[in-house]
Amino acid sequence: MADYDAIVVGAGLSGSTAAYCMAKAGLSVLVIERGEAVGSKNVTGGRLYSHSLEKIFPGFADSAPVERKIVKERISMMTAESCFTVEFASDRLKNPASASYSVMRANFDPWLAAKAEEAGCDVVCPAVADDLLRDGDKIIGIRAGEDELTSDVVLLADGVNSLLGQKAGMKEELSPHQVAVGCKEIVELPKGAINERFGLNDGEGVAHLFAGTPSNALVGGGFLYTNKDTVSIGLVMTVGGLTTSSLRLPDLMEAFRESAPVKPLLAGGTVVEYAAHLVPEGGLRMIPTLSRDNVLLLGDAAGFCLNLAYTVRGMDYAIASGQLAAETVIEAREKNDFSNAVLSGYVSRLEKSYVLKDMKTHKHAPAFIEHTKRLYKAYPELAANVLADIFTVSGPSRLIIRKTLPKIFKAGPFGLLMDGLKGSRAL
Amino acid sequence: MNVAQKLSLNKFVVDEGNPHIVIHPEKMDAETIKALTVVCPAGLYTLDEKGTLAFEFAGCLECGTCRVATAHKPGAMEWNHPRPSFGVQYRWG
């Protein structure tokens, strides 16, 4: 008899969601977490699209430690001398079914893990699952230091670096083209100053993405999210592109923070933390083997993340994958069959849900984002130059079309058209 | 504010004498070594005046970027999570 029905490795969003749902159904569940406290090894940009968690905990945002509800979206295209920003603010962003919230994982993850604990799970931290426990070829649990713990099924929710996913033979080594590295400063500012600078009411927030100079023409961009009384400011760069960079990532980060559009937003603020994390951005092509006898892969470990340039999602998919993994394990418990015959039902559930459907819909997005280099230099420059011509007045005027056409021709109208067509099928 | 100053704001518990990442520069080519000095968000990979690669594990943010950047060079590094209770402890994350 195994120690537990299920052992979950990692108390992030996918792991704790799965643990909660399994425990609710009466299964015995152990969650093992390597952080000193739950959440202390986890990082987001970032924002949580609430729909998937809303299905499990309706109205969760009223009691969960979210930071601000995102009611304003901004995208900026930056050049060395200009910044062109699009802003969208709407009551439609506030709809509970589609709302999103800025969150801090060191605060948010303990809340979710506590829900799992209340439902009856054992949550153990800090403990590192060093290896899988095997009986012949069969995986029967995990080893953590001196301890050997057995279970009918092991849920690997151990994050983007998922060393255990590799040891289970389900994942290849990550490729530099499939992952991006994000780095982020947390800057403390009084709540009132954040409200004033960003034009927000209490509890409301902005999500702001930046393309162009922040990534120094490489694949990537900057981001800013407002939290209650801090601002998250950071850069995300594809590792493959970054390896060719002439500037170090910490120096790019510093230049972004000191850039003209960003600096005044953070003026007088105090940096209180500097974090970094990998983001799986390879899309459908990097999805590993998701199920095998006695093992499932969840969340970032499974590569469930989507970067569409104008929005980045991962945490909502992680939560959905946790719920679907739990449903599958509950079925396996009923049938007392933890072989892949039943556990592969996890993959079918993912395929029927938006998790893998979205990955398929946007299967061309990762290549488009990586190979369309003009997104990171030529187009921000084009936008800036056109607008500079429109808005600078120094005497005689010309028709807008006469100002803009030469610049569009210089940028390459054919390339622009092709990129537009490719982008429309990818994003 | 440089990256060393930023790292000094973080909470770290250093596992003295027990680095969770061990590098083997002799298994890397010049390009890989250069890449490590560029991609690490904490700037922990540096070259000395002789061009030898050095790594300081104490300020590691545990992102895994160095692991990915050297994935094509087998044996270039041993990358593990720090032992329980050690490493970075994010207070915001």
Coordinates of C-alpha atoms in Angstrom, one line a residue:
Chain A
M1 CA 0.0 0.0 0.0
A2 CA 1.4 3.4 -1.0
D3 CA 1.8 6.2 1.5
Y4 CA -0.5 8.5 -0.6
D5 CA -2.8 8.3 -3.5
A6 CA -1.0 11.2 -5.1
I7 CA 2.3 13.0 -4.5
V8 CA 2.4 16.5 -6.1
V9 CA 5.9 17.9 -6.6
G10 CA 5.7 21.7 -6.4
A11 CA 3.2 24.0 -4.6
G12 CA 2.8 26.5 -7.4
L13 CA -0.5 27.2 -9.1
S14 CA -0.9 23.9 -11.0
G15 CA 0.3 21.8 -8.1
S16 CA -1.8 23.4 -5.4
T17 CA -4.9 23.4 -7.7
A18 CA -4.5 19.7 -8.5
A19 CA -3.9 18.9 -4.8
Y20 CA -7.0 20.8 -3.7
C21 CA -9.3 19.2 -6.3
M22 CA -8.0 15.7 -5.5
A23 CA -8.3 16.2 -1.7
K24 CA -11.8 17.5 -2.1
A25 CA -12.7 14.2 -3.8
G26 CA -11.3 12.3 -0.8
L27 CA -7.9 11.3 -2.1
S28 CA -4.9 11.3 0.2
V29 CA -2.4 13.9 -1.2
L30 CA 1.1 15.0 -0.3
V31 CA 2.4 18.2 -1.7
I32 CA 6.2 18.7 -1.5
E33 CA 7.6 22.2 -2.0
R34 CA 11.3 23.2 -2.2
G35 CA 10.8 26.8 -1.0
E36 CA 11.3 27.7 2.6
A37 CA 7.7 28.8 2.5
V38 CA 5.2 28.2 -0.3
G39 CA 5.8 30.7 -3.1
S40 CA 9.3 31.7 -2.0
K41 CA 10.9 30.3 -5.1
N42 CA 8.2 31.5 -7.5
V43 CA 8.1 34.5 -9.8
T44 CA 5.6 36.1 -12.1
G45 CA 5.7 39.2 -14.3
G46 CA 2.8 39.4 -13.9
R47 CA -0.8 39.0 -14.1
L48 CA -3.3 36.2 -13.5
Y49 CA -6.2 35.9 -15.9
S50 CA -8.8 34.8 -13.3
H51 CA -11.2 32.6 -15.4
S52 CA -9.7 29.2 -14.6
L53 CA -9.4 29.9 -10.8
E54 CA -12.8 31.5 -10.8
K55 CA -14.3 28.1 -11.8
I56 CA -12.8 26.5 -8.7
F57 CA -13.2 29.3 -6.3
P58 CA -16.0 31.6 -7.5
G59 CA -15.3 35.2 -6.4
F60 CA -11.8 34.3 -5.1
A61 CA -10.5 37.8 -5.7
D62 CA -12.6 39.1 -2.9
S63 CA -10.6 37.1 -0.3
A64 CA -7.4 36.0 -2.1
P65 CA -4.3 38.3 -1.9
V66 CA -4.5 39.8 -5.4
E67 CA -2.8 43.1 -5.9
R68 CA -4.9 45.2 -8.4
K69 CA -7.5 44.4 -11.0
I70 CA -6.1 45.3 -14.4
V71 CA -8.4 47.9 -16.0
K72 CA -6.0 49.4 -18.4
E73 CA -3.7 47.9 -21.1
R74 CA -0.8 49.8 -22.5
I75 CA 1.6 48.9 -25.3
S76 CA 4.5 51.1 -26.1
M77 CA 6.9 51.0 -29.1
M78 CA 10.1 52.7 -28.0
T79 CA 13.1 54.0 -30.0
A80 CA 16.1 55.8 -28.5
E81 CA 14.3 59.1 -28.8
S82 CA 10.6 58.4 -29.0
C83 CA 7.9 56.3 -27.4
F84 CA 4.5 55.6 -29.1
T85 CA 1.9 54.2 -26.7
V86 CA -1.5 52.7 -27.2
E87 CA -3.8 52.6 -24.2
F88 CA -7.0 50.7 -23.8
A89 CA -9.2 51.2 -20.8
S90 CA -12.5 49.6 -20.6
D91 CA -15.2 48.4 -18.2
R92 CA -15.1 45.2 -20.2
L93 CA -11.7 44.4 -18.6
K94 CA -13.5 44.4 -15.3
N95 CA -16.0 41.6 -16.1
P96 CA -15.5 38.9 -13.5
A97 CA -15.5 36.2 -16.2
S98 CA -12.6 37.7 -18.0
A99 CA -10.9 39.9 -15.3
S100 CA -7.2 39.8 -14.6
Y101 CA -5.2 40.7 -11.6
S102 CA -1.6 41.6 -10.8
V103 CA -0.3 39.1 -8.2
M104 CA 2.8 38.5 -6.2
R105 CA 3.6 34.8 -6.0
A106 CA 5.2 34.9 -2.6
N107 CA 1.8 36.2 -1.3
F108 CA -0.6 34.4 -3.6
D109 CA 0.7 30.9 -3.7
P110 CA 0.5 30.4 0.1
W111 CA -3.2 31.3 -0.1
L112 CA -3.8 28.6 -2.7
A113 CA -1.7 26.0 -0.9
A114 CA -3.6 26.8 2.3
K115 CA -6.8 25.9 0.5
A116 CA -5.3 22.6 -0.4
E117 CA -4.2 22.1 3.2
E118 CA -7.7 22.9 4.5
A119 CA -9.1 20.3 2.0
G120 CA -6.9 17.7 3.8
C121 CA -3.6 17.7 1.9
D122 CA -0.2 17.4 3.6
V123 CA 1.9 20.3 2.4
V124 CA 5.6 19.8 3.3
C125 CA 8.2 22.5 2.8
P126 CA 11.1 23.1 2.5
A127 CA 11.8 19.7 0.9
V128 CA 13.4 19.0 -2.5
A129 CA 12.2 16.0 -4.5
D130 CA 15.6 14.9 -5.7
D131 CA 14.5 11.9 -7.7
L132 CA 11.7 9.5 -8.6
L133 CA 11.4 6.3 -6.8
R134 CA 11.2 3.2 -9.0
D135 CA 10.3 -0.4 -8.7
G136 CA 11.8 -1.7 -11.9
D137 CA 10.5 0.6 -14.6
K138 CA 7.5 1.6 -12.6
I139 CA 7.6 5.0 -10.8
I140 CA 6.2 4.5 -7.3
G141 CA 7.0 7.8 -5.6
I142 CA 9.7 10.2 -4.9
R143 CA 12.9 10.5 -2.9
A144 CA 13.6 13.7 -0.9
G145 CA 16.9 13.6 0.8
E146 CA 16.8 10.6 3.1
D147 CA 13.1 10.1 2.8
E148 CA 11.4 7.8 0.4
L149 CA 7.7 8.4 -0.1
T150 CA 5.4 6.3 -2.2
S151 CA 2.2 7.0 -4.1
D152 CA 0.0 5.6 -6.9
V153 CA 0.6 8.6 -9.0
V154 CA 3.2 11.4 -9.0
L155 CA 2.1 14.8 -10.4
L156 CA 5.1 16.8 -11.6
A157 CA 4.3 20.5 -11.1
D158 CA 8.0 21.3 -10.5
G159 CA 8.2 24.3 -12.8
V160 CA 9.8 25.2 -16.1
N161 CA 13.1 23.6 -15.1
S162 CA 11.4 20.3 -14.2
L163 CA 14.4 18.2 -13.5
L164 CA 12.1 15.3 -12.5
G165 CA 10.2 15.5 -15.8
Q166 CA 13.5 14.8 -17.5
K167 CA 14.3 12.0 -15.1
A168 CA 10.9 10.5 -15.9
G169 CA 11.9 10.5 -19.5
M170 CA 9.0 12.8 -20.4
K171 CA 11.0 16.0 -21.2
E172 CA 14.0 16.8 -23.3
E173 CA 16.5 19.4 -22.2
L174 CA 15.1 22.9 -22.8
S175 CA 16.4 24.6 -25.9
P176 CA 17.5 28.3 -25.8
H177 CA 14.9 29.1 -28.5
Q178 CA 12.0 27.6 -26.5
V179 CA 12.5 29.7 -23.3
A180 CA 12.8 33.3 -22.4
V181 CA 14.4 34.7 -19.3
G182 CA 12.5 37.3 -17.4
C183 CA 14.1 39.6 -14.8
K184 CA 12.1 42.0 -12.6
E185 CA 12.5 44.7 -10.0
I186 CA 9.9 45.3 -7.4
V187 CA 9.8 49.0 -6.8
E188 CA 7.9 50.3 -3.7
L189 CA 5.8 53.4 -4.1
P190 CA 2.9 54.8 -2.0
K191 CA -0.4 53.5 -3.1
G192 CA -1.6 57.1 -3.8
A193 CA 1.4 57.8 -6.0
I194 CA 0.7 54.7 -8.1
N195 CA -2.9 55.8 -8.5
E196 CA -2.0 59.3 -9.5
R197 CA 0.9 58.4 -11.9
F198 CA -1.1 55.7 -13.7
G199 CA -4.5 57.3 -13.5
L200 CA -6.0 54.6 -11.4
N201 CA -8.6 54.3 -8.6
D202 CA -7.8 52.1 -5.5
G203 CA -7.7 48.5 -6.4
E204 CA -7.3 49.2 -10.1
G205 CA -4.1 48.5 -12.1
V206 CA -2.4 48.8 -15.4
A207 CA -0.5 46.2 -17.5
H208 CA 2.1 47.8 -19.8
L209 CA 4.3 46.1 -22.4
F210 CA 7.2 47.7 -24.2
A211 CA 8.7 46.8 -27.6
G212 CA 11.8 48.2 -29.3
T213 CA 14.8 49.6 -27.5
P214 CA 14.2 47.7 -24.2
S215 CA 15.3 44.5 -25.9
N216 CA 18.0 46.2 -27.9
A217 CA 16.5 44.9 -31.2
L218 CA 16.6 41.3 -29.9
V219 CA 13.6 39.1 -29.4
G220 CA 11.9 40.3 -26.2
G221 CA 10.4 43.3 -24.5
G222 CA 9.8 45.2 -21.3
F223 CA 6.8 45.0 -19.0
L224 CA 5.3 46.9 -16.1
Y225 CA 2.5 45.9 -13.8
T226 CA 1.1 48.0 -11.0
N227 CA 0.6 46.2 -7.7
K228 CA -1.0 47.5 -4.5
D229 CA 2.0 49.6 -3.3
T230 CA 4.7 48.3 -5.6
V231 CA 5.4 48.4 -9.3
S232 CA 6.8 45.4 -11.1
I233 CA 9.2 46.4 -13.9
G234 CA 11.2 44.0 -16.0
L235 CA 12.4 42.5 -19.2
V236 CA 11.7 39.2 -20.9
M237 CA 14.2 38.0 -23.5
T238 CA 14.4 34.8 -25.5
V239 CA 17.5 33.0 -24.3
G240 CA 18.5 32.1 -27.8
G241 CA 18.6 35.7 -28.9
L242 CA 20.1 36.9 -25.7
T243 CA 23.2 34.7 -26.2
T244 CA 24.1 36.9 -29.2
S245 CA 23.6 40.1 -27.3
S246 CA 26.5 42.6 -27.0
L247 CA 25.1 43.8 -23.7
R248 CA 24.5 41.8 -20.5
L249 CA 20.9 41.2 -19.4
P250 CA 21.4 43.1 -16.1
D251 CA 22.6 46.1 -18.1
L252 CA 19.7 46.0 -20.5
M253 CA 17.4 45.9 -17.5
E254 CA 19.1 48.9 -16.0
A255 CA 18.9 50.8 -19.3
F256 CA 15.2 50.1 -19.6
R257 CA 14.6 51.2 -16.0
E258 CA 16.5 54.4 -16.7
S259 CA 14.8 55.1 -20.1
A260 CA 12.8 58.3 -20.5
P261 CA 9.3 56.7 -20.6
V262 CA 9.9 54.5 -17.5
K263 CA 12.1 56.6 -15.2
P264 CA 9.5 59.2 -14.2
L265 CA 7.0 56.4 -13.4
L266 CA 9.3 55.0 -10.8
A267 CA 10.8 58.2 -9.5
G268 CA 11.2 58.3 -5.7
G269 CA 10.5 54.6 -5.5
T270 CA 12.6 52.1 -3.6
V271 CA 13.8 48.9 -5.2
V272 CA 13.0 46.1 -2.7
E273 CA 13.6 42.9 -4.7
Y274 CA 15.2 41.6 -7.9
A275 CA 14.0 38.4 -9.3
A276 CA 14.4 36.2 -12.4
H277 CA 12.6 33.3 -13.9
L278 CA 12.4 31.3 -17.1
V279 CA 9.3 31.4 -19.2
P280 CA 8.5 28.4 -21.5
E281 CA 7.6 30.1 -24.8
G282 CA 8.0 27.3 -27.3
G283 CA 4.3 26.7 -27.6
L284 CA 2.8 23.5 -29.0
R285 CA 6.2 22.2 -30.4
M286 CA 7.7 22.1 -26.9
I287 CA 4.9 20.3 -25.2
P288 CA 6.5 17.2 -23.7
T289 CA 5.0 13.8 -23.0
L290 CA 2.2 14.8 -20.6
S291 CA 1.3 11.4 -19.2
R292 CA 2.8 8.0 -18.6
D293 CA 2.2 5.2 -16.2
N294 CA 1.9 6.7 -12.7
V295 CA 3.1 10.2 -13.7
L296 CA 1.5 13.4 -15.1
L297 CA 3.2 16.7 -16.0
L298 CA 1.5 20.1 -15.1
G299 CA 1.8 23.8 -15.6
D300 CA 5.2 25.3 -16.6
A301 CA 6.8 21.8 -16.4
A302 CA 4.4 20.9 -19.2
G303 CA 5.2 24.1 -21.2
F304 CA 1.7 25.5 -20.9
C305 CA 2.4 29.1 -21.7
L306 CA 1.5 31.4 -24.5
N307 CA 3.3 34.6 -25.6
L308 CA 1.3 36.5 -28.2
A309 CA 3.4 39.7 -27.8
Y310 CA 0.3 41.7 -26.8
T311 CA -0.5 39.3 -24.0
V312 CA 1.3 36.6 -22.1
R313 CA -0.5 33.7 -20.4
G314 CA 0.7 30.9 -18.2
M315 CA -0.8 30.9 -14.8
D316 CA -4.4 30.5 -16.0
Y317 CA -3.3 27.4 -18.0
A318 CA -1.4 26.1 -15.0
I319 CA -4.5 26.2 -12.9
A320 CA -6.6 24.6 -15.6
S321 CA -4.0 21.8 -16.1
G322 CA -4.1 21.2 -12.3
Q323 CA -7.9 20.8 -12.4
L324 CA -7.8 18.5 -15.4
A325 CA -5.0 16.4 -13.9
A326 CA -7.0 16.1 -10.7
E327 CA -10.1 14.9 -12.6
T328 CA -8.0 12.3 -14.3
V329 CA -6.4 11.0 -11.1
I330 CA -9.8 10.9 -9.4
E331 CA -11.0 8.6 -12.3
A332 CA -7.9 6.5 -11.9
R333 CA -8.5 6.1 -8.2
E334 CA -12.1 5.0 -8.9
K335 CA -10.9 2.4 -11.4
N336 CA -7.8 1.6 -9.3
D337 CA -5.8 1.8 -12.5
F338 CA -2.9 4.4 -12.5
S339 CA -1.5 3.1 -15.8
N340 CA -1.3 5.3 -18.8
A341 CA -4.5 3.6 -20.1
V342 CA -6.4 5.9 -17.7
L343 CA -3.9 8.7 -17.0
S344 CA -3.7 9.5 -20.8
G345 CA -7.2 10.8 -20.2
Y346 CA -5.4 13.9 -18.9
V347 CA -4.2 14.6 -22.5
S348 CA -7.7 14.1 -23.9
R349 CA -9.1 16.5 -21.4
L350 CA -6.4 19.0 -22.2
E351 CA -7.1 18.6 -25.9
K352 CA -10.8 19.2 -25.3
S353 CA -10.1 22.3 -23.1
Y354 CA -8.7 25.6 -24.2
V355 CA -5.3 24.6 -22.8
L356 CA -4.2 22.6 -25.8
K357 CA -6.7 24.2 -28.2
D358 CA -5.1 27.6 -27.6
M359 CA -1.6 26.0 -28.2
K360 CA -2.9 24.7 -31.5
T361 CA -4.6 27.9 -32.5
H362 CA -1.4 29.8 -32.0
K363 CA 1.1 27.1 -33.0
H364 CA 2.8 29.5 -35.4
A365 CA 3.1 32.3 -32.8
P366 CA 6.5 31.2 -31.3
A367 CA 8.2 31.1 -34.7
F368 CA 6.6 34.4 -35.8
I369 CA 7.7 36.1 -32.6
E370 CA 11.2 34.7 -32.8
H371 CA 11.8 35.2 -36.6
T372 CA 10.0 38.5 -37.2
K373 CA 13.0 40.6 -36.1
R374 CA 11.4 43.8 -37.5
L375 CA 9.0 43.7 -34.5
Y376 CA 11.9 44.7 -32.3
K377 CA 13.5 47.5 -34.2
A378 CA 12.2 48.4 -37.7
Y379 CA 8.5 48.7 -36.7
P380 CA 8.9 50.7 -33.5
E381 CA 11.2 53.0 -35.5
L382 CA 8.7 53.3 -38.3
A383 CA 5.9 54.1 -35.9
A384 CA 8.0 56.6 -34.1
N385 CA 9.2 58.3 -37.3
V386 CA 5.7 58.6 -38.8
L387 CA 4.3 60.1 -35.6
A388 CA 7.3 62.4 -35.1
D389 CA 6.5 63.8 -38.6
I390 CA 2.9 64.2 -37.8
F391 CA 3.3 65.9 -34.4
T392 CA 6.4 68.0 -35.0
V393 CA 5.6 71.5 -36.4
S394 CA 8.4 73.7 -37.5
G395 CA 6.8 75.8 -40.3
P396 CA 5.3 74.5 -43.6
S397 CA 3.1 71.5 -43.5
R398 CA 2.6 68.6 -46.0
L399 CA -0.1 66.1 -46.5
I400 CA 0.3 63.2 -44.0
I401 CA 0.5 60.7 -46.9
R402 CA 3.5 62.6 -48.3
K403 CA 5.2 62.4 -44.9
T404 CA 4.5 58.7 -44.2
L405 CA 4.7 57.0 -47.6
P406 CA 8.5 57.4 -48.0
K407 CA 9.1 56.0 -44.6
I408 CA 6.9 53.0 -45.3
F409 CA 8.7 52.4 -48.5
K410 CA 12.0 52.7 -46.7
A411 CA 10.8 50.1 -44.1
G412 CA 9.9 47.7 -47.0
P413 CA 6.2 47.6 -47.9
F414 CA 6.4 44.0 -49.1
G415 CA 8.0 42.8 -45.8
L416 CA 5.4 44.8 -43.9
L417 CA 2.6 43.1 -45.8
M418 CA 4.1 39.6 -45.4
D419 CA 4.7 40.2 -41.7
G420 CA 1.1 41.4 -41.4
L421 CA -0.2 38.3 -43.1
K422 CA 2.0 35.9 -41.1
G423 CA 1.1 37.7 -37.9
S424 CA -2.6 37.5 -38.6
R425 CA -2.3 33.7 -38.8
A426 CA 0.0 33.3 -35.8
L427 CA -1.4 35.7 -33.2
Chain B
M1 CA 21.7 50.9 -9.3
N2 CA 23.9 48.1 -10.4
V3 CA 22.9 44.4 -10.3
A4 CA 25.2 43.7 -7.3
Q5 CA 23.3 46.4 -5.3
K6 CA 20.0 44.9 -6.4
L7 CA 21.0 41.4 -5.3
S8 CA 22.0 42.8 -1.9
L9 CA 18.3 43.6 -1.4
N10 CA 17.2 40.0 -1.8
K11 CA 17.0 37.5 1.0
F12 CA 19.5 34.7 0.4
V13 CA 20.5 31.8 2.6
V14 CA 23.9 30.7 1.3
D15 CA 24.9 27.1 1.5
E16 CA 28.6 27.8 2.2
G17 CA 30.8 25.3 0.5
N18 CA 27.9 23.6 -1.2
P19 CA 27.3 25.3 -4.6
H20 CA 24.2 24.0 -6.3
I21 CA 25.7 24.8 -9.6
V22 CA 29.2 23.5 -10.5
I23 CA 30.7 24.7 -13.8
H24 CA 33.2 23.0 -16.0
P25 CA 34.6 25.7 -18.3
E26 CA 36.9 23.2 -20.0
K27 CA 33.9 21.6 -21.5
M28 CA 32.7 24.9 -23.0
D29 CA 33.7 26.8 -26.1
A30 CA 34.5 30.5 -26.2
E31 CA 31.0 31.3 -27.5
T32 CA 29.3 29.5 -24.7
I33 CA 31.5 31.2 -22.1
K34 CA 30.8 34.6 -23.5
A35 CA 27.0 33.7 -23.6
L36 CA 27.0 32.9 -19.9
T37 CA 28.5 36.3 -19.0
V38 CA 25.7 37.9 -21.0
V39 CA 22.5 35.9 -20.2
C40 CA 22.7 35.5 -16.4
P41 CA 20.2 38.0 -15.0
A42 CA 22.3 38.3 -11.8
G43 CA 25.6 38.8 -13.7
L44 CA 27.2 36.0 -11.7
Y45 CA 29.4 34.7 -14.5
T46 CA 32.5 36.8 -15.0
L47 CA 35.8 36.6 -16.8
D48 CA 39.0 37.4 -15.0
E49 CA 41.9 39.2 -16.7
K50 CA 43.2 35.9 -18.1
G51 CA 39.8 35.2 -19.6
T52 CA 39.0 32.4 -17.2
L53 CA 35.3 32.0 -16.4
A54 CA 34.3 32.4 -12.8
F55 CA 30.9 31.8 -11.2
E56 CA 29.6 33.1 -7.9
F57 CA 26.6 31.0 -6.7
A58 CA 25.7 33.1 -3.7
G59 CA 23.4 35.6 -5.5
C60 CA 21.8 33.0 -7.8
L61 CA 18.2 33.7 -8.6
E62 CA 17.6 30.0 -9.6
C63 CA 16.2 30.8 -12.9
G64 CA 18.0 28.1 -14.9
T65 CA 19.1 30.3 -17.8
C66 CA 22.7 29.2 -17.6
R67 CA 21.5 25.6 -17.7
V68 CA 19.6 26.3 -20.9
A69 CA 22.5 28.3 -22.4
T70 CA 24.8 25.3 -22.0
A71 CA 22.4 22.5 -22.8
H72 CA 24.2 21.8 -26.1
K73 CA 27.5 21.3 -24.3
P74 CA 27.2 18.0 -22.3
G75 CA 29.1 18.2 -19.0
A76 CA 29.4 22.0 -19.1
M77 CA 27.7 22.3 -15.7
E78 CA 26.0 20.4 -13.0
W79 CA 22.8 22.3 -12.2
N80 CA 20.7 21.4 -9.2
H81 CA 18.2 23.1 -6.9
P82 CA 19.8 24.3 -3.7
R83 CA 19.3 22.1 -0.7
P84 CA 16.1 22.7 1.4
S85 CA 16.3 26.0 3.3
F86 CA 19.0 27.4 1.1
G87 CA 19.1 29.8 -1.9
V88 CA 16.9 32.7 -2.7
Q89 CA 13.8 33.4 -0.7
Y90 CA 11.5 35.7 -2.7
R91 CA 9.4 37.9 -0.5
W92 CA 7.4 39.4 -3.4
G93 CA 8.1 37.1 -6.3

